[in-house]
Coordinates of N, CA and C in Angstrom, one line a residue:
M17 N 23.8 -31.5 4.5 CA 24.4 -32.7 5.2 C 25.9 -32.7 4.9
E18 N 26.7 -32.7 6.0 CA 28.2 -32.7 5.9 C 28.7 -34.0 5.4
N19 N 29.7 -34.0 4.6 CA 30.4 -35.2 4.2 C 31.7 -35.4 5.1
W20 N 32.2 -36.6 5.1 CA 33.3 -36.9 6.0 C 34.3 -37.7 5.2
I21 N 35.6 -37.4 5.4 CA 36.7 -38.2 4.8 C 36.9 -39.4 5.8
T22 N 36.7 -40.6 5.3 CA 36.9 -41.7 6.2 C 38.2 -42.4 6.0
T23 N 38.8 -42.2 4.9 CA 40.1 -42.8 4.6 C 41.1 -41.8 4.1
V24 N 42.3 -41.7 4.7 CA 43.3 -40.7 4.2 C 44.5 -41.5 3.8
Q25 N 44.8 -41.4 2.5 CA 46.0 -42.1 2.0 C 47.3 -41.3 2.5
E26 N 48.3 -42.1 2.9 CA 49.5 -41.4 3.3 C 50.2 -40.9 2.1
P27 N 50.5 -39.6 2.0 CA 51.2 -39.0 0.9 C 52.7 -39.4 1.0
R28 N 53.3 -39.5 -0.2 CA 54.7 -39.8 -0.3 C 55.5 -38.5 -0.1
T29 N 55.0 -37.5 -0.7 CA 55.7 -36.2 -0.6 C 54.6 -35.1 -0.7
L30 N 55.0 -33.9 -0.3 CA 54.1 -32.7 -0.4 C 54.9 -31.6 -1.0
F31 N 54.3 -30.8 -1.9 CA 54.9 -29.6 -2.4 C 54.9 -28.5 -1.3
L32 N 56.0 -27.8 -1.2 CA 56.0 -26.5 -0.5 C 55.7 -25.5 -1.5
A33 N 54.5 -24.8 -1.4 CA 54.1 -23.8 -2.3 C 54.2 -22.4 -1.7
W34 N 54.3 -21.4 -2.6 CA 54.3 -20.0 -2.1 C 53.6 -19.1 -3.1
Q35 N 52.8 -18.2 -2.6 CA 52.1 -17.2 -3.4 C 52.5 -15.8 -3.0
A36 N 52.7 -14.9 -4.0 CA 53.1 -13.6 -3.7 C 52.0 -12.8 -3.0
P37 N 52.4 -11.8 -2.2 CA 51.4 -10.9 -1.5 C 50.5 -10.3 -2.5
D38 N 49.3 -10.0 -2.1 CA 48.2 -9.5 -3.0 C 48.6 -8.3 -3.8
H39 N 49.4 -7.4 -3.2 CA 49.7 -6.1 -3.9 C 50.5 -6.3 -5.1
Y40 N 51.1 -7.5 -5.3 CA 51.8 -7.8 -6.6 C 50.8 -8.1 -7.7
K41 N 49.6 -8.4 -7.3 CA 48.6 -8.8 -8.3 C 49.1 -10.0 -9.2
E42 N 49.7 -11.0 -8.5 CA 50.2 -12.1 -9.2 C 49.6 -13.4 -8.5
R43 N 48.7 -14.1 -9.2 CA 48.0 -15.2 -8.6 C 48.7 -16.5 -8.7
Y44 N 49.8 -16.6 -9.3 CA 50.5 -17.8 -9.6 C 51.0 -18.5 -8.3
R45 N 50.8 -19.8 -8.2 CA 51.2 -20.5 -7.0 C 52.5 -21.3 -7.3
W46 N 53.6 -20.8 -6.7 CA 54.9 -21.3 -7.1 C 55.2 -22.6 -6.2
A47 N 55.7 -23.6 -6.9 CA 56.2 -24.8 -6.2 C 57.7 -24.5 -5.9
V48 N 58.1 -24.4 -4.6 CA 59.5 -24.0 -4.3 C 60.3 -25.1 -3.7
G49 N 59.6 -26.2 -3.2 CA 60.4 -27.2 -2.6 C 59.5 -28.4 -2.3
M50 N 60.0 -29.4 -1.6 CA 59.3 -30.7 -1.4 C 59.5 -31.1 0.1
L51 N 58.4 -31.6 0.7 CA 58.5 -32.2 2.0 C 58.4 -33.7 1.9
S52 N 59.2 -34.4 2.6 CA 59.1 -35.9 2.5 C 59.5 -36.4 3.9
P53 N 59.0 -37.6 4.3 CA 59.3 -38.2 5.6 C 60.8 -38.7 5.6
T54 N 61.4 -38.5 6.8 CA 62.7 -39.0 7.0 C 62.9 -39.4 8.5
G55 N 62.9 -40.6 8.8 CA 63.0 -41.1 10.2 C 61.8 -40.6 11.0
N56 N 62.0 -39.9 12.1 CA 60.9 -39.4 12.9 C 60.6 -37.9 12.6
D57 N 61.2 -37.4 11.5 CA 61.0 -36.0 11.2 C 60.5 -35.9 9.7
L58 N 60.5 -34.7 9.2 CA 60.3 -34.5 7.8 C 61.5 -33.8 7.2
Q59 N 61.8 -34.0 5.9 CA 62.8 -33.3 5.2 C 62.2 -32.2 4.3
L60 N 62.8 -31.0 4.4 CA 62.5 -30.0 3.4 C 63.6 -29.9 2.4
R61 N 63.3 -30.0 1.2 CA 64.3 -29.8 0.1 C 63.9 -28.8 -0.8
Y62 N 64.6 -27.7 -0.9 CA 64.3 -26.6 -1.9 C 64.7 -27.1 -3.3
F63 N 64.0 -26.7 -4.3 CA 64.2 -27.2 -5.6 C 65.5 -26.5 -6.2
S64 N 66.2 -27.3 -6.9 CA 67.3 -26.7 -7.7 C 66.7 -25.8 -8.8
D65 N 67.6 -25.1 -9.5 CA 67.1 -24.2 -10.5 C 66.4 -25.0 -11.6
T66 N 66.9 -26.1 -12.0 CA 66.3 -27.0 -13.0 C 65.0 -27.5 -12.6
E67 N 64.9 -28.0 -11.3 CA 63.6 -28.5 -10.8 C 62.6 -27.3 -10.7
F68 N 63.1 -26.2 -10.3 CA 62.2 -25.0 -10.2 C 61.5 -24.7 -11.5
R69 N 62.2 -24.7 -12.5 CA 61.7 -24.5 -13.9 C 60.7 -25.6 -14.2
Q70 N 61.1 -26.8 -13.9 CA 60.2 -28.0 -14.2 C 58.8 -27.9 -13.6
F71 N 58.8 -27.5 -12.4 CA 57.5 -27.4 -11.6 C 56.8 -26.1 -11.7
N72 N 57.4 -25.1 -12.4 CA 56.8 -23.8 -12.5 C 56.7 -23.3 -14.0
D73 N 56.3 -24.2 -14.9 CA 56.1 -23.8 -16.3 C 57.3 -23.1 -16.9
G74 N 58.5 -23.6 -16.6 CA 59.7 -23.0 -17.2 C 60.1 -21.7 -16.6
K75 N 59.4 -21.2 -15.6 CA 59.8 -19.9 -15.0 C 61.0 -20.1 -14.0
P76 N 62.0 -19.1 -14.1 CA 63.2 -19.2 -13.2 C 62.9 -18.8 -11.8
I77 N 63.7 -19.2 -10.9 CA 63.5 -18.8 -9.5 C 63.6 -17.3 -9.3
D78 N 64.4 -16.6 -10.2 CA 64.5 -15.2 -10.1 C 63.1 -14.5 -10.2
A79 N 62.2 -15.1 -11.0 CA 60.9 -14.5 -11.2 C 60.1 -14.5 -9.9
A80 N 60.3 -15.5 -9.0 CA 59.7 -15.6 -7.7 C 60.4 -14.6 -6.8
R81 N 61.7 -14.5 -6.8 CA 62.4 -13.6 -6.0 C 62.0 -12.1 -6.3
A82 N 61.7 -11.8 -7.5 CA 61.3 -10.5 -7.9 C 59.9 -10.1 -7.2
L83 N 59.2 -11.2 -6.8 CA 57.9 -11.0 -6.1 C 58.0 -11.1 -4.6
S84 N 59.3 -11.1 -4.1 CA 59.6 -11.1 -2.6 C 59.8 -12.5 -2.0
Y85 N 59.9 -13.5 -2.8 CA 60.1 -14.9 -2.3 C 61.5 -14.9 -1.7
E86 N 61.7 -15.4 -0.5 CA 62.9 -15.5 0.2 C 63.2 -16.8 0.9
G87 N 62.3 -17.8 0.6 CA 62.5 -19.1 1.3 C 61.6 -19.1 2.6
F88 N 61.4 -20.3 3.1 CA 60.5 -20.5 4.2 C 61.2 -20.0 5.5
P89 N 60.4 -19.3 6.4 CA 61.0 -18.8 7.6 C 61.7 -20.0 8.4
S90 N 62.9 -19.7 8.9 CA 63.7 -20.6 9.8 C 64.5 -21.6 8.9
F91 N 64.3 -21.7 7.6 CA 65.0 -22.6 6.8 C 65.6 -21.9 5.6
D92 N 66.9 -21.5 5.8 CA 67.6 -20.7 4.8 C 67.6 -21.4 3.4
R93 N 67.1 -20.7 2.4 CA 67.1 -21.4 1.1 C 68.5 -21.5 0.4
K94 N 69.5 -20.9 1.0 CA 70.8 -21.1 0.5 C 71.3 -22.5 0.8
R95 N 70.7 -23.1 1.8 CA 71.0 -24.5 2.1 C 69.8 -25.4 1.5
Q96 N 70.1 -26.3 0.6 CA 69.1 -26.9 -0.1 C 68.2 -27.9 0.7
I97 N 68.9 -28.6 1.6 CA 68.2 -29.7 2.4 C 68.2 -29.4 3.9
H98 N 67.1 -29.5 4.5 CA 66.9 -29.3 6.0 C 66.2 -30.5 6.5
Q99 N 66.8 -31.1 7.6 CA 66.2 -32.3 8.2 C 66.0 -32.2 9.7
A100 N 66.2 -31.1 10.3 CA 66.0 -31.0 11.8 C 64.9 -30.0 12.1
G101 N 64.0 -30.4 12.8 CA 62.9 -29.5 13.3 C 61.9 -29.1 12.2
V102 N 61.9 -29.8 11.1 CA 61.0 -29.5 10.0 C 59.6 -29.7 10.3
A103 N 59.3 -30.9 10.8 CA 57.9 -31.3 11.2 C 57.3 -30.3 12.2
D104 N 58.1 -30.0 13.2 CA 57.6 -29.1 14.3 C 57.3 -27.7 13.7
A105 N 58.2 -27.2 12.8 CA 58.0 -25.9 12.2 C 56.7 -25.8 11.4
F106 N 56.4 -26.8 10.7 CA 55.2 -26.8 9.8 C 53.9 -27.1 10.7
L107 N 54.1 -28.0 11.7 CA 52.9 -28.3 12.5 C 52.5 -27.1 13.4
R108 N 53.5 -26.2 13.6 CA 53.1 -25.0 14.4 C 52.2 -24.0 13.6
R109 N 52.0 -24.3 12.3 CA 51.1 -23.5 11.5 C 49.7 -24.0 11.7
L110 N 49.5 -25.0 12.5 CA 48.2 -25.6 12.8 C 47.9 -25.4 14.2
P111 N 46.6 -25.4 14.7 CA 46.3 -25.3 16.1 C 46.9 -26.5 16.8
P112 N 47.4 -26.3 18.0 CA 47.9 -27.5 18.8 C 46.8 -28.5 19.0
Q113 N 47.2 -29.8 19.0 CA 46.2 -30.8 19.2 C 45.6 -30.8 20.6
S114 N 46.3 -30.2 21.5 CA 45.9 -30.1 22.9 C 44.8 -29.0 23.1
R115 N 44.6 -28.2 22.1 CA 43.6 -27.1 22.2 C 42.2 -27.7 22.2
A116 N 41.3 -27.1 22.9 CA 39.9 -27.6 23.0 C 39.2 -27.5 21.7
D117 N 39.6 -26.5 20.8 CA 38.9 -26.3 19.5 C 39.6 -27.1 18.4
F118 N 40.6 -27.9 18.7 CA 41.3 -28.7 17.6 C 40.3 -29.6 16.9
R119 N 39.3 -30.1 17.6 CA 38.3 -30.9 16.9 C 37.5 -30.1 15.9
D120 N 37.2 -28.9 16.3 CA 36.5 -28.0 15.3 C 37.4 -27.7 14.1
F121 N 38.7 -27.6 14.3 CA 39.6 -27.3 13.2 C 39.6 -28.5 12.2
M122 N 39.6 -29.7 12.8 CA 39.6 -31.0 12.0 C 38.3 -31.1 11.2
K123 N 37.2 -30.7 11.8 CA 35.9 -30.8 11.2 C 35.8 -29.8 10.0
Q124 N 36.5 -28.7 10.0 CA 36.5 -27.8 8.9 C 37.0 -28.5 7.6
F125 N 37.9 -29.4 7.8 CA 38.4 -30.2 6.6 C 37.8 -31.5 6.5
R126 N 36.7 -31.7 7.2 CA 35.9 -33.0 7.1 C 36.7 -34.2 7.5
L127 N 37.6 -34.0 8.5 CA 38.5 -35.1 9.0 C 37.9 -35.5 10.3
A128 N 37.7 -36.8 10.5 CA 37.2 -37.3 11.8 C 38.2 -36.9 12.9
P129 N 37.8 -36.2 13.9 CA 38.7 -35.7 15.0 C 39.5 -36.7 15.7
D130 N 38.9 -37.9 15.8 CA 39.6 -39.0 16.5 C 40.5 -39.9 15.6
R131 N 40.5 -39.6 14.4 CA 41.3 -40.5 13.5 C 42.8 -40.0 13.5
P132 N 43.7 -40.9 13.9 CA 45.1 -40.6 13.9 C 45.7 -40.3 12.5
L133 N 46.4 -39.2 12.4 CA 47.0 -38.9 11.1 C 48.5 -38.6 11.3
S134 N 49.4 -39.0 10.4 CA 50.8 -38.7 10.5 C 50.9 -37.2 10.2
P135 N 52.1 -36.6 10.7 CA 52.3 -35.2 10.4 C 52.2 -34.9 8.9
L136 N 52.7 -35.7 8.0 CA 52.6 -35.5 6.6 C 51.2 -35.5 6.1
A137 N 50.4 -36.5 6.5 CA 49.0 -36.6 6.1 C 48.2 -35.4 6.6
L138 N 48.4 -35.0 7.9 CA 47.7 -33.9 8.4 C 48.0 -32.6 7.7
L139 N 49.3 -32.4 7.4 CA 49.7 -31.2 6.6 C 49.1 -31.2 5.2
G140 N 49.1 -32.4 4.6 CA 48.5 -32.5 3.3 C 47.1 -32.2 3.2
R141 N 46.3 -32.6 4.2 CA 44.9 -32.5 4.1 C 44.4 -31.0 4.5
T142 N 45.3 -30.3 5.3 CA 44.9 -29.0 5.7 C 45.6 -27.9 5.0
E143 N 46.7 -28.2 4.4 CA 47.6 -27.3 3.6 C 48.4 -26.3 4.5
A144 N 48.1 -26.2 5.8 CA 48.9 -25.4 6.7 C 49.1 -24.0 6.2
K145 N 48.1 -23.4 5.8 CA 48.1 -22.0 5.3 C 48.1 -21.0 6.5
L146 N 48.8 -19.9 6.4 CA 48.7 -18.8 7.3 C 48.5 -17.5 6.4
P147 N 47.7 -16.6 6.8 CA 47.5 -15.4 6.0 C 48.7 -14.5 5.9
S148 N 49.7 -14.7 6.7 CA 50.8 -13.7 6.8 C 52.0 -13.9 5.8
D149 N 52.2 -15.2 5.3 CA 53.4 -15.4 4.6 C 53.3 -16.0 3.2
G150 N 52.1 -16.4 2.8 CA 51.9 -16.9 1.4 C 52.3 -18.4 1.2
F151 N 52.8 -19.0 2.3 CA 53.3 -20.4 2.1 C 52.1 -21.4 2.4
S152 N 52.2 -22.6 1.8 CA 51.2 -23.6 2.1 C 51.9 -24.9 1.6
V153 N 51.3 -26.1 2.0 CA 51.8 -27.3 1.5 C 50.7 -28.0 0.7
V154 N 51.1 -28.7 -0.4 CA 50.1 -29.2 -1.3 C 50.4 -30.7 -1.6
D155 N 49.4 -31.5 -1.4 CA 49.5 -32.9 -1.8 C 49.3 -33.1 -3.3
P156 N 50.3 -33.6 -4.0 CA 50.1 -33.7 -5.5 C 49.1 -34.8 -5.8
L157 N 48.7 -35.6 -4.8 CA 47.8 -36.7 -5.0 C 48.3 -37.8 -5.8
D158 N 47.7 -39.0 -5.7 CA 48.1 -40.2 -6.4 C 47.2 -40.6 -7.5
P159 N 47.6 -40.4 -8.8 CA 46.7 -40.7 -9.9 C 46.3 -42.2 -10.0
T160 N 47.1 -43.1 -9.3 CA 46.8 -44.5 -9.4 C 45.7 -44.9 -8.4
Q161 N 45.3 -44.0 -7.5 CA 44.4 -44.4 -6.5 C 43.0 -44.5 -7.1
A162 N 42.3 -45.7 -6.8 CA 41.1 -46.0 -7.4 C 39.9 -45.2 -6.8
S163 N 40.0 -45.0 -5.5 CA 38.9 -44.3 -4.7 C 39.5 -43.4 -3.7
C164 N 38.9 -42.2 -3.5 CA 39.3 -41.3 -2.4 C 38.3 -40.2 -2.3
D165 N 38.3 -39.6 -1.1 CA 37.4 -38.4 -0.9 C 38.4 -37.3 -0.5
L166 N 38.1 -36.1 -1.0 CA 39.0 -35.0 -0.8 C 38.2 -33.7 -0.5
M167 N 38.7 -32.9 0.4 CA 38.2 -31.6 0.7 C 39.2 -30.6 0.1
L168 N 38.8 -29.8 -0.9 CA 39.7 -28.9 -1.6 C 39.2 -27.5 -1.7
E169 N 40.1 -26.6 -1.5 CA 39.8 -25.2 -1.7 C 39.7 -24.9 -3.2
I170 N 38.8 -24.1 -3.7 CA 38.7 -23.7 -5.1 C 39.6 -22.6 -5.3
A171 N 40.6 -22.8 -6.2 CA 41.6 -21.7 -6.5 C 41.0 -20.6 -7.3
G172 N 41.2 -19.4 -6.9 CA 40.7 -18.2 -7.7 C 39.3 -17.9 -7.5
F173 N 38.6 -18.6 -6.5 CA 37.2 -18.4 -6.3 C 36.8 -16.9 -6.1
R174 N 37.6 -16.2 -5.3 CA 37.2 -14.8 -5.0 C 37.2 -13.9 -6.2
Y175 N 38.0 -14.3 -7.2 CA 38.0 -13.4 -8.4 C 36.8 -13.7 -9.3
Y176 N 36.3 -14.9 -9.3 CA 35.2 -15.3 -10.1 C 33.8 -14.9 -9.6
V177 N 33.8 -14.6 -8.3 CA 32.5 -14.2 -7.7 C 32.5 -12.7 -7.3
K178 N 33.6 -12.0 -7.6 CA 33.8 -10.6 -7.3 C 32.7 -9.7 -7.9
E179 N 32.4 -10.0 -9.1 CA 31.4 -9.1 -9.9 C 30.0 -9.7 -9.7
E180 N 29.9 -11.0 -9.6 CA 28.6 -11.6 -9.5 C 28.6 -12.6 -8.4
P181 N 27.9 -12.3 -7.3 CA 27.8 -13.2 -6.1 C 27.3 -14.6 -6.6
L182 N 27.7 -15.6 -5.8 CA 27.4 -17.0 -6.1 C 25.9 -17.2 -6.1
G183 N 25.2 -16.7 -5.1 CA 23.8 -16.9 -5.1 C 23.2 -18.2 -4.6
V184 N 24.1 -19.1 -4.2 CA 23.6 -20.4 -3.7 C 24.5 -20.8 -2.5
G185 N 24.0 -21.7 -1.7 CA 24.7 -22.1 -0.5 C 25.4 -23.5 -0.7
V186 N 25.9 -24.0 0.4 CA 26.6 -25.3 0.3 C 25.6 -26.4 -0.1
G187 N 26.2 -27.5 -0.6 CA 25.3 -28.7 -0.9 C 25.0 -28.8 -2.4
H188 N 25.3 -27.7 -3.1 CA 25.0 -27.8 -4.6 C 26.1 -28.5 -5.3
E189 N 25.7 -29.3 -6.3 CA 26.7 -30.1 -7.1 C 27.5 -29.1 -8.0
V190 N 28.8 -29.4 -8.1 CA 29.6 -28.7 -9.0 C 30.3 -29.7 -9.9
T191 N 30.8 -29.1 -11.0 CA 31.4 -29.9 -12.1 C 32.9 -29.7 -12.1
I192 N 33.7 -30.7 -12.1 CA 35.1 -30.6 -12.3 C 35.5 -31.2 -13.6
E193 N 36.1 -30.4 -14.5 CA 36.5 -30.8 -15.8 C 37.7 -30.1 -16.4
A194 N 38.3 -30.8 -17.3 CA 39.5 -30.2 -18.0 C 39.2 -28.9 -18.6
E195 N 40.1 -28.0 -18.7 CA 40.0 -26.7 -19.3 C 41.1 -26.4 -20.3
P196 N 41.1 -27.2 -21.4 CA 42.3 -27.0 -22.3 C 42.4 -25.7 -23.0
D197 N 41.3 -24.9 -23.0 CA 41.3 -23.6 -23.6 C 41.7 -22.5 -22.6
N198 N 42.1 -22.8 -21.4 CA 42.5 -21.8 -20.5 C 43.7 -21.0 -21.1
Q199 N 43.6 -19.7 -21.1 CA 44.7 -18.9 -21.8 C 46.0 -18.9 -21.0
Y200 N 46.0 -19.3 -19.7 CA 47.2 -19.3 -19.0 C 47.8 -20.7 -18.8
D201 N 47.0 -21.7 -18.9 CA 47.5 -23.1 -18.6 C 46.6 -24.1 -19.3
A202 N 47.1 -24.7 -20.4 CA 46.3 -25.7 -21.1 C 46.1 -26.9 -20.3
G203 N 46.8 -27.1 -19.2 CA 46.6 -28.3 -18.3 C 45.7 -27.9 -17.1
A204 N 44.9 -26.8 -17.2 CA 44.1 -26.4 -16.1 C 42.9 -27.3 -15.9
V205 N 42.3 -27.4 -14.7 CA 41.1 -28.1 -14.4 C 40.2 -27.1 -13.7
K206 N 39.0 -26.9 -14.3 CA 38.1 -25.9 -13.8 C 37.0 -26.5 -12.9
V207 N 36.4 -25.6 -12.1 CA 35.3 -26.0 -11.2 C 34.1 -25.1 -11.7
S208 N 33.0 -25.7 -12.0 CA 31.8 -24.9 -12.5 C 30.6 -25.2 -11.6
L209 N 29.7 -24.2 -11.5 CA 28.4 -24.4 -10.8 C 27.3 -23.9 -11.7
G210 N 26.5 -24.8 -12.1 CA 25.4 -24.4 -13.0 C 25.9 -23.9 -14.4
G211 N 27.0 -24.4 -14.9 CA 27.6 -23.9 -16.1 C 28.4 -22.7 -16.0
R212 N 28.6 -22.2 -14.8 CA 29.4 -21.0 -14.6 C 30.7 -21.3 -13.9
K213 N 31.8 -20.9 -14.5 CA 33.1 -21.2 -13.8 C 33.2 -20.4 -12.6
I214 N 33.6 -21.1 -11.5 CA 33.8 -20.4 -10.2 C 35.2 -20.6 -9.7
G215 N 36.1 -21.1 -10.5 CA 37.5 -21.3 -10.1 C 38.1 -22.5 -10.7
N216 N 39.3 -22.9 -10.1 CA 40.1 -24.0 -10.6 C 40.5 -24.9 -9.5
I217 N 40.9 -26.1 -9.9 CA 41.7 -27.0 -9.0 C 43.1 -26.4 -8.9
N218 N 43.7 -26.5 -7.7 CA 45.1 -26.1 -7.5 C 45.9 -26.6 -8.7
R219 N 46.7 -25.8 -9.3 CA 47.5 -26.2 -10.5 C 48.5 -27.4 -10.1
L220 N 48.9 -27.5 -8.9 CA 49.8 -28.5 -8.5 C 49.1 -29.9 -8.3
Q221 N 47.8 -29.9 -8.3 CA 47.0 -31.1 -8.2 C 46.3 -31.4 -9.5
A222 N 46.3 -30.4 -10.5 CA 45.6 -30.6 -11.7 C 46.1 -31.8 -12.5
P223 N 47.4 -32.1 -12.6 CA 47.8 -33.2 -13.4 C 47.2 -34.5 -13.0
T224 N 47.0 -34.7 -11.6 CA 46.4 -35.9 -11.1 C 44.9 -35.9 -11.5
F225 N 44.3 -34.7 -11.3 CA 42.8 -34.7 -11.6 C 42.6 -35.0 -13.1
L226 N 43.5 -34.5 -14.0 CA 43.3 -34.8 -15.4 C 43.3 -36.3 -15.7
Q227 N 44.2 -37.0 -15.0 CA 44.2 -38.5 -15.1 C 42.9 -39.1 -14.5
W228 N 42.5 -38.6 -13.4 CA 41.3 -39.1 -12.8 C 40.1 -38.9 -13.7
L229 N 40.0 -37.7 -14.3 CA 38.9 -37.4 -15.2 C 38.9 -38.3 -16.4
R230 N 40.0 -38.8 -16.8 CA 40.1 -39.8 -17.9 C 39.7 -41.2 -17.5
H231 N 40.1 -41.6 -16.3 CA 40.0 -43.0 -15.9 C 39.1 -43.3 -14.7
R232 N 38.6 -42.3 -14.1 CA 37.8 -42.5 -12.9 C 36.5 -41.7 -13.1
K233 N 35.6 -41.9 -12.1 CA 34.4 -41.0 -12.0 C 34.6 -40.0 -10.9
V234 N 34.5 -38.7 -11.3 CA 34.8 -37.6 -10.3 C 33.5 -36.8 -10.1
T235 N 33.0 -36.8 -8.9 CA 31.9 -35.9 -8.6 C 32.2 -35.0 -7.4
A236 N 31.5 -33.9 -7.3 CA 31.8 -33.0 -6.2 C 30.6 -32.1 -5.8
V237 N 30.6 -31.6 -4.6 CA 29.6 -30.7 -4.1 C 30.3 -29.5 -3.5
L238 N 29.6 -28.4 -3.5 CA 30.1 -27.2 -2.7 C 29.9 -27.5 -1.2
E239 N 31.0 -27.6 -0.5 CA 30.9 -28.1 0.9 C 31.0 -27.0 1.9
R240 N 31.8 -25.9 1.6 CA 32.0 -24.9 2.7 C 32.3 -23.6 2.0
L241 N 31.7 -22.5 2.6 CA 31.9 -21.1 2.2 C 32.3 -20.3 3.4
N242 N 33.4 -19.6 3.3 CA 33.8 -18.8 4.4 C 34.8 -17.7 3.9
G243 N 35.6 -17.1 4.8 CA 36.5 -16.0 4.4 C 35.8 -14.7 4.7
K244 N 36.4 -13.6 4.2 CA 36.0 -12.3 4.4 C 35.2 -11.8 3.2
P245 N 34.4 -10.7 3.4 CA 33.6 -10.2 2.2 C 34.4 -9.9 1.0
D246 N 35.6 -9.3 1.3 CA 36.5 -8.9 0.2 C 37.4 -10.1 -0.2
S247 N 37.4 -11.2 0.4 CA 38.2 -12.3 0.1 C 37.5 -13.6 0.5
P248 N 36.4 -13.9 -0.2 CA 35.6 -15.1 0.1 C 36.4 -16.4 -0.3
R249 N 36.1 -17.5 0.4 CA 36.8 -18.8 0.1 C 35.7 -19.8 -0.1
A250 N 35.9 -20.8 -0.9 CA 35.0 -21.9 -1.1 C 35.7 -23.2 -1.2
F251 N 35.1 -24.2 -0.7 CA 35.7 -25.6 -0.7 C 34.7 -26.6 -1.3
V252 N 35.3 -27.5 -2.0 CA 34.4 -28.6 -2.5 C 34.8 -29.9 -1.9
F253 N 33.8 -30.8 -1.8 CA 34.1 -32.2 -1.3 C 34.0 -33.0 -2.6
A254 N 35.1 -33.6 -3.0 CA 35.2 -34.4 -4.2 C 35.3 -35.8 -3.9
R255 N 34.6 -36.6 -4.7 CA 34.7 -38.1 -4.6 C 35.2 -38.6 -5.9
V256 N 36.2 -39.5 -5.7 CA 36.8 -40.2 -6.9 C 36.5 -41.7 -6.7
R257 N 35.9 -42.2 -7.8 CA 35.5 -43.6 -7.7 C 35.9 -44.3 -9.0
P258 N 36.0 -45.7 -9.0 CA 36.3 -46.4 -10.3 C 35.2 -46.1 -11.3
A259 N 35.6 -45.9 -12.5 CA 34.7 -45.6 -13.6 C 33.8 -46.9 -13.9
M260 N 32.5 -46.7 -14.2 CA 31.7 -47.8 -14.5 C 32.0 -48.2 -15.9
R261 N 32.2 -49.5 -16.1 CA 32.4 -50.1 -17.4 C 31.1 -50.4 -18.1
A262 N 31.1 -50.1 -19.4 CA 29.9 -50.4 -20.2 C 29.7 -51.9 -20.2
A263 N 28.5 -52.4 -20.2 CA 28.2 -53.8 -20.3 C 28.5 -54.3 -21.6
A264 N 29.0 -55.6 -21.6 CA 29.4 -56.2 -22.9 C 28.2 -56.5 -23.8

């Protein structure tokens, strides 16, 4: 049975994220800038060197450049702020809403096809990924939100099922929990199925999930499996609800 997102909170900002091409064998997802609303458009602001280190575990921008990062196409990174044509540039990464199959695209992310969404909300819910350039947009999420439903891709899924196939289909319950013993990131949040780790929550959303795990009830199910045989993808449908208080 499919789940549906009935309420979409308007994000205040979105991260512009970038991942190096596969041949670099570098799975790190870099935060390189921020999208925010401005008038009838969106603003793209590339991070300063200090901000870049802040959002990338102290790593300098030169580390991303060494992996071929050059800034988002059409928006020169030598200019920090761009305010013209930003929304159109990012929305072109999605199917046009006039296309007959746009409803099917929305359904992939469990978004009601007839529900109006702002450009920022639509980008945040779909991530606007293309296979050709490594860029995506990521909603950092709101840790103060009491309830929400989310459709999220499991980061690193293909690496965890490479040697041992998943063996189950959609609809199975998964566990989302903190992973303080992660050798790469003590702030990681892992996704497990039947006690077996199958990936992580996007690192740019992990800080919010850590707060939700402390103060909310978080449940999730395996919602969608697709991709190619050599690059499988998996998505979970997560529910965040107020934590039940113990009776006095």
